[in-house]
Short mmCIF file of C-alpha atoms and ligand atoms in Angstrom, two decimals:
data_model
loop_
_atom_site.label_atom_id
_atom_site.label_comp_id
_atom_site.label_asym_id
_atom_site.label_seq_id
_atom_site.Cartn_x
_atom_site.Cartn_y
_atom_site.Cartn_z
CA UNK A 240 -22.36 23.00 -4.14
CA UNK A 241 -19.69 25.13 -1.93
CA UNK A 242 -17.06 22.37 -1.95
CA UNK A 243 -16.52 19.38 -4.10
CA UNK A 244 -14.85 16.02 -3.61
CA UNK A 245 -13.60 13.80 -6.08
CA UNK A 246 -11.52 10.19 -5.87
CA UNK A 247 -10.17 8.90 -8.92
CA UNK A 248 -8.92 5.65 -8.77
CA UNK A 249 -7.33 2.99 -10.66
CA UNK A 250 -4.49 1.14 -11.64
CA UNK A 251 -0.67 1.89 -11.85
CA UNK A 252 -0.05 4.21 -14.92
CA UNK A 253 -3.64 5.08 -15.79
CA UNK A 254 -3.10 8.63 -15.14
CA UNK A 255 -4.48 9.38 -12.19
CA UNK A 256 -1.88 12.03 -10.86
CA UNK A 257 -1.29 14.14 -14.15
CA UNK A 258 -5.41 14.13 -14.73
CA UNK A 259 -6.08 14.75 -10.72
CA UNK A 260 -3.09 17.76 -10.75
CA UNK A 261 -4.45 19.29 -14.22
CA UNK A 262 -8.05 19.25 -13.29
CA UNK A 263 -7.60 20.49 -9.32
CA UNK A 264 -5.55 22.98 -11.03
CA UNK A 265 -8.43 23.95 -13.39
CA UNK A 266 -11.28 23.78 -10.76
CA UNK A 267 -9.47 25.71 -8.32
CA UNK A 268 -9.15 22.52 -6.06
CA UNK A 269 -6.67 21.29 -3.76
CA UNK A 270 -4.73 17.83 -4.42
CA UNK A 271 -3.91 15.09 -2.95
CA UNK A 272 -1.62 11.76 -3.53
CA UNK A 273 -2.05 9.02 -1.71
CA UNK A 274 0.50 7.09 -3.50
CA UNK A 275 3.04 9.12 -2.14
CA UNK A 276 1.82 9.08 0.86
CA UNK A 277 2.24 4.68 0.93
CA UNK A 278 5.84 5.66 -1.11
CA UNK A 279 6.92 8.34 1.67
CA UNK A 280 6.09 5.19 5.16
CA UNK A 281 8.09 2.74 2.43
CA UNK A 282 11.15 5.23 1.88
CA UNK A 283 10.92 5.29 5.66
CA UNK A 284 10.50 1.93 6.22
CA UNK A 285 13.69 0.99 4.15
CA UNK A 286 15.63 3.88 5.56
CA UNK A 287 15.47 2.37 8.75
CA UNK A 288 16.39 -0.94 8.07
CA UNK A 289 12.96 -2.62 8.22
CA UNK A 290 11.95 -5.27 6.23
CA UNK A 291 8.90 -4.23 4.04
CA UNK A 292 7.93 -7.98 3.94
CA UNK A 293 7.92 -8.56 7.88
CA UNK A 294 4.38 -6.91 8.75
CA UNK A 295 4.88 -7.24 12.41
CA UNK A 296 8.04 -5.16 12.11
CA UNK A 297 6.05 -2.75 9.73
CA UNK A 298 2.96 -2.82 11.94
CA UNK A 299 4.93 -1.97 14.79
CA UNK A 300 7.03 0.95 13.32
CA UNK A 301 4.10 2.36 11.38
CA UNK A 302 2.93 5.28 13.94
CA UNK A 303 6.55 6.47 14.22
CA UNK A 304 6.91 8.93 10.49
CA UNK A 305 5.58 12.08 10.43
CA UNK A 306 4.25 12.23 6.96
CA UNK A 307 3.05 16.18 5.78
CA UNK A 308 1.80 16.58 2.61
CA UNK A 309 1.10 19.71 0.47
CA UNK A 310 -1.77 19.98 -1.33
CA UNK A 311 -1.28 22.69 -4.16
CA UNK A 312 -1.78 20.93 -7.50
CA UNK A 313 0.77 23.33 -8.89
CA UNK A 314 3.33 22.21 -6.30
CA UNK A 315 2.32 19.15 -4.78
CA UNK A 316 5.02 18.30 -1.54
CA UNK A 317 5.61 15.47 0.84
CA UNK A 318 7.63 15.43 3.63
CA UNK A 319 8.98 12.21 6.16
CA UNK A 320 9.74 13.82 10.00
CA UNK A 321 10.58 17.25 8.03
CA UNK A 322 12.46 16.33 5.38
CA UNK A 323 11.90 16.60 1.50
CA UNK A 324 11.03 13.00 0.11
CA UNK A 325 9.65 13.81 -3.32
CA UNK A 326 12.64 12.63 -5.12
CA UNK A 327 13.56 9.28 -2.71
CA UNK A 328 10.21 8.07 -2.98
CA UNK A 329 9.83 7.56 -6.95
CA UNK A 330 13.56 5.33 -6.44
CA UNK A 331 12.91 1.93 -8.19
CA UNK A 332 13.54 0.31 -4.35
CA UNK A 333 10.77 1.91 -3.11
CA UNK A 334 8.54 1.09 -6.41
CA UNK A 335 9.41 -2.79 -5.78
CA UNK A 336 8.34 -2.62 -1.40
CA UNK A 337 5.38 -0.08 -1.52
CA UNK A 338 2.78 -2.80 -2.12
CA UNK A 339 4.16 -4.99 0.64
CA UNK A 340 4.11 -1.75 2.99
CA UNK A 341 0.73 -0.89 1.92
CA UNK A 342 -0.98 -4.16 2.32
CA UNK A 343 -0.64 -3.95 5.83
CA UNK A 344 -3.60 -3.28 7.96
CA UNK A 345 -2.35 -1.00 11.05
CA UNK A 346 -0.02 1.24 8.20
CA UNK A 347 -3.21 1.00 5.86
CA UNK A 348 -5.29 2.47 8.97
CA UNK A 349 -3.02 5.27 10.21
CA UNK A 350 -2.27 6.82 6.21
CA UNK A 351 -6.41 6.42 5.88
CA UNK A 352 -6.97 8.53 8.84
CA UNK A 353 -4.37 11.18 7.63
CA UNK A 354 -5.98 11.38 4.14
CA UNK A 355 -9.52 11.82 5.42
CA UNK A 356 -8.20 14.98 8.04
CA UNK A 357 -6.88 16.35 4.46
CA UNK A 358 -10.21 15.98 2.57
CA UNK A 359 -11.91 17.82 5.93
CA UNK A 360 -9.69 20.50 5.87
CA UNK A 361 -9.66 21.23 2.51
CA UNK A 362 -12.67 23.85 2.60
CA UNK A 363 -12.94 24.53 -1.34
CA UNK A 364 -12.90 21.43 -2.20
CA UNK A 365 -9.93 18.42 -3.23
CA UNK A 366 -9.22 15.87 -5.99
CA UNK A 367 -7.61 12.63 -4.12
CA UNK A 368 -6.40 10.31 -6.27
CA UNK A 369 -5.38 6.05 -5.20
CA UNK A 370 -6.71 3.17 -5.09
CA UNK A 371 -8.91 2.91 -2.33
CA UNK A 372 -10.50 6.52 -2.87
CA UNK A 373 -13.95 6.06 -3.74
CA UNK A 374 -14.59 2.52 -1.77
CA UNK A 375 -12.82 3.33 1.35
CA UNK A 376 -11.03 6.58 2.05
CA UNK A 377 -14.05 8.82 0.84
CA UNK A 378 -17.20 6.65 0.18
CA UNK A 379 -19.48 9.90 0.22
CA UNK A 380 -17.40 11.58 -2.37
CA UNK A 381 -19.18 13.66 -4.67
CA UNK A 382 -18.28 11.97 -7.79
CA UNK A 383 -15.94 8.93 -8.03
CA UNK A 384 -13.85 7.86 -11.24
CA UNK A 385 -12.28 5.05 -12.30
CA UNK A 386 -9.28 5.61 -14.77
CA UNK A 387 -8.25 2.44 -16.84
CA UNK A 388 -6.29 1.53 -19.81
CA UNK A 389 -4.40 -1.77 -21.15
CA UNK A 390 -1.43 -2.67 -20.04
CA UNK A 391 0.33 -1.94 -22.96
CA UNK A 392 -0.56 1.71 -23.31
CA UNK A 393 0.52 2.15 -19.18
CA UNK A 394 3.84 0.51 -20.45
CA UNK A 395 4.48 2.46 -23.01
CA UNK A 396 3.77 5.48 -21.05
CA UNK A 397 6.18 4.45 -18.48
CA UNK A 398 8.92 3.74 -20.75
CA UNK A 399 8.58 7.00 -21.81
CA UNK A 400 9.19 8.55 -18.44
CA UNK A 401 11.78 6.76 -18.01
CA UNK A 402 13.84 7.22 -20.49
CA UNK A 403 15.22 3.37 -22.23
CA UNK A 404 12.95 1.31 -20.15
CA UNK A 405 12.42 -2.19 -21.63
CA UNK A 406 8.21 -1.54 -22.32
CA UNK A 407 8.01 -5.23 -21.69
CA UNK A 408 9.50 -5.52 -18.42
CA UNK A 409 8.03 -2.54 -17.12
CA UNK A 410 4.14 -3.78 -18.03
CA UNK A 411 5.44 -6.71 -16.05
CA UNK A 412 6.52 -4.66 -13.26
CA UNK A 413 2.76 -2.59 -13.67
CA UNK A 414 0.81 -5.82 -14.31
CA UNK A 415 2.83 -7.56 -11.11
CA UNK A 416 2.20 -4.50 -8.59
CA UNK A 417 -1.75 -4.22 -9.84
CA UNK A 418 -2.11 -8.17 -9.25
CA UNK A 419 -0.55 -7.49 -5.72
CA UNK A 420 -2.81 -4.18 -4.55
CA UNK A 421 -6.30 -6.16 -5.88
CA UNK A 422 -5.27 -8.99 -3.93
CA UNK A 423 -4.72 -7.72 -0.36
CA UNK A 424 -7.37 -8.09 2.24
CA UNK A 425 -7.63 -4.77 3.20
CA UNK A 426 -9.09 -2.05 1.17
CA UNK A 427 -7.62 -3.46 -2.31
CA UNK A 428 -7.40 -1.67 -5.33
CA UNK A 429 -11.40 -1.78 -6.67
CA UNK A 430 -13.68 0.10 -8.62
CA UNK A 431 -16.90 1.50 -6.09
CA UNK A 432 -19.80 0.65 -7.72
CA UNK A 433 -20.91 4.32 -8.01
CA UNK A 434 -17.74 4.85 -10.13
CA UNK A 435 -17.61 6.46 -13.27
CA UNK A 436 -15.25 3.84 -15.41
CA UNK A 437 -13.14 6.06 -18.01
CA UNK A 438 -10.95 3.73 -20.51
CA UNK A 439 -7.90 6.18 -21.21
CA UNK A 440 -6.77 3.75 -23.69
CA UNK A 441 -6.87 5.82 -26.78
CA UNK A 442 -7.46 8.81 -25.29
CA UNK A 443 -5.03 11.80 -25.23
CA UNK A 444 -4.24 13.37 -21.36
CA UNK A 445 -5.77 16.46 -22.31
CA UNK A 446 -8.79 14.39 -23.07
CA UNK A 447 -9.13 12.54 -19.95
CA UNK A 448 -8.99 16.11 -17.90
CA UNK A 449 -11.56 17.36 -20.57
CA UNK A 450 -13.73 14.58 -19.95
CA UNK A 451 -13.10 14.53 -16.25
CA UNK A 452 -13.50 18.49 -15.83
CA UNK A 453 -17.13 17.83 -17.77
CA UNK A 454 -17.79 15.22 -15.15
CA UNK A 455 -17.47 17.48 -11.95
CA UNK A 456 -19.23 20.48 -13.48
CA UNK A 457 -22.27 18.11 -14.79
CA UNK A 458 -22.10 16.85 -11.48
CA UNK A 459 -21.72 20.39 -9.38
CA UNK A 460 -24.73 21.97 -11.53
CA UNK A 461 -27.18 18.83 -10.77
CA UNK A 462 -26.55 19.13 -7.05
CA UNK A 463 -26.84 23.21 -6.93
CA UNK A 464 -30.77 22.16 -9.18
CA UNK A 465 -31.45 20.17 -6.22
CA UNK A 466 -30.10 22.02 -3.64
CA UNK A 467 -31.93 25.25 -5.02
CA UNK A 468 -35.39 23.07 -5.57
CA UNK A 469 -35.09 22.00 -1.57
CA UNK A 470 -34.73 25.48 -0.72
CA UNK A 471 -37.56 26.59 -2.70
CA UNK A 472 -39.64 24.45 -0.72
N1 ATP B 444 -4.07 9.65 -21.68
C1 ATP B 444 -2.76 9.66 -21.70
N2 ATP B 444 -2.09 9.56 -22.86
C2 ATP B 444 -0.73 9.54 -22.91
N3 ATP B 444 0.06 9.61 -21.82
C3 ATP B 444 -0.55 9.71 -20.64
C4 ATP B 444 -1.97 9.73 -20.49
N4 ATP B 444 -2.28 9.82 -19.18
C5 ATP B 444 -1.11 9.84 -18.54
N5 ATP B 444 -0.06 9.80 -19.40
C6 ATP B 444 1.36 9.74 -19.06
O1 ATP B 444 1.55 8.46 -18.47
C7 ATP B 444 2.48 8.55 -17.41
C8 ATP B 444 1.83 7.99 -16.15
O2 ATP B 444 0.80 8.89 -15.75
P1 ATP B 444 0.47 9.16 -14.21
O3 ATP B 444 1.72 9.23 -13.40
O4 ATP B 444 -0.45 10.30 -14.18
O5 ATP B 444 -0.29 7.79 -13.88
P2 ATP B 444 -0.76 7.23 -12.47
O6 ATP B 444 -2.03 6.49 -12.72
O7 ATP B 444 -0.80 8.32 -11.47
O8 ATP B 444 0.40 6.21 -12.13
P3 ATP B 444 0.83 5.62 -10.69
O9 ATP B 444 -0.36 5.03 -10.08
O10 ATP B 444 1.85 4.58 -11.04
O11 ATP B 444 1.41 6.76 -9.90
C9 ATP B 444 2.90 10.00 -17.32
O12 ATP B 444 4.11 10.17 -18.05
C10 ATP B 444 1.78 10.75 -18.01
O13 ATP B 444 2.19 11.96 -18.61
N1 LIG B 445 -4.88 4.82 -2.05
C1 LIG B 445 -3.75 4.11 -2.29
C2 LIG B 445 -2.71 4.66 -3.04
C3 LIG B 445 -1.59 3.91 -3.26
N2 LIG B 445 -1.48 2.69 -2.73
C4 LIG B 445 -0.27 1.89 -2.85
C5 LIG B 445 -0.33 0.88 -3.97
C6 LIG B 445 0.56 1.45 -5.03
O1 LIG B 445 1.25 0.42 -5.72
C7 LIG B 445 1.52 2.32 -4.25
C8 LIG B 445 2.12 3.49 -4.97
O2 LIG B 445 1.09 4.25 -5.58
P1 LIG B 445 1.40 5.18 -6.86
O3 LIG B 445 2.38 6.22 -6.43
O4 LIG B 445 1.98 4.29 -7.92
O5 LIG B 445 0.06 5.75 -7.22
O6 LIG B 445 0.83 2.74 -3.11
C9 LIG B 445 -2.52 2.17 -2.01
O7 LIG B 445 -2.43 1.02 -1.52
N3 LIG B 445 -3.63 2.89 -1.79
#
């Protein structure tokens, strides 16, 4: 197999973007975040003075960001109509409107066509990581994963980013904005059925890439056996 591509999905805090960095970075993969991407039309959104909550005023102003981003898993970048929003788009605002932004259909539509051009163009291969990866965004990816792990654990995790977080209002926070993305109609946070489920639980980061990296290479050398076996024919 020349080129590889792999969606891991899940819920807020699972670990989808440190795993999907470490094991691009391992694999010699690009990288992408769609989060960001659904932070980056929020930050916009809010920097413009529209309500994230009126969809019609979202739907309408939806085609008007230019939203770039980088793909190195060392150095993953976004940018909003040129300009650096990797800080501005982790702000607690945008945290508490990206679900409401993201549950519309027409922004939903436009950020799904931008993240399939980047899996096209990225010829060795790309590790995109969401919520929507494997059923919608990239149904004919190579291997899907889903990354899960109790509430608590995400919490504490969280609260360790940031630094004196109440653990019990942020798993409220987590648990609120998972409730919201598996509830919209369009493309909602789900598992595909083809998904590997990995339970991240009790398992150390470096563990989940392990297990993750052993997943794509079990998966690369059974397609190269059957490629090789078609061409032998
Ligand atoms: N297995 C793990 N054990 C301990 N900490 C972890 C594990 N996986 C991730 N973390 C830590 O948990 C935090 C959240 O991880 P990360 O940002 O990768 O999750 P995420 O699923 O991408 O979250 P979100 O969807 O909210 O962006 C980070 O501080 C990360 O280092
Ligand atoms: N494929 C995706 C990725 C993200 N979203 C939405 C829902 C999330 O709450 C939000 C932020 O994502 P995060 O940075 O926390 O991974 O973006 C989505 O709807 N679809």
């Amino acid at each position: 197999m020349e080129s590889v591509i792999v969606a891991i999905d899940g819920p807020s805090g699972t670990g989808k973007s440190s795993t999907s960095k470490a094991v691009a970075a391992k694999l010699g993969l690009s990288y992408l975040d769609t989060g960001a991407q659904y932070r980056a039309i929020t930050w916009w959104m809010i920097s413009n003075g529209i309500d994230a909550n009126d969809a019609d005023a979202v739907a309408d102003a939806a085609g008007k960001p230019v939203i770039v981003s980088g793909t190195d898993p060392s150095r993953p970048t976004i940018t909003v109509d040129g300009v650096d929003a990797s800080g501005p788009i982790r702000t607690e605002e945008v945290t508490s409107r990206v679900s409401a932004v993201s549950a519309v259909p027409e922004v939903r539509a436009l950020i799904t066509e931008l993240q399939r051009s980047i899996a096209r163009g990225a010829a060795g291969g790309i590790v995109v990581e969401g919520r929507d990866i494997g059923t919608t965004v990239l149904p004919d990816a190579d291997l899907k994963i889903f990354l899960t792990a109790s509430p608590e654990a995400r919490a504490a995790r969280r609260s360790g980013e940031l630094k004196g977080a109440d653990v019990r209002a942020t798993r409220e926070a987590l648990v609120k904005r998972d409730a919201a993305d598996s509830s919209r109609k369009t493309s909602p946070l789900a598992k595909a059925g083809d998904a590997v489920e990995v339970d991240t639980t009790e398992l150390t980061l470096d563990q989940v890439i392990e297990c993750v990296v052993t997943l794509v290479e079990e998966r690369r050398s059974a397609t190269e056996g059957t490629e090789k076996r078609a061409g032998a024919k």
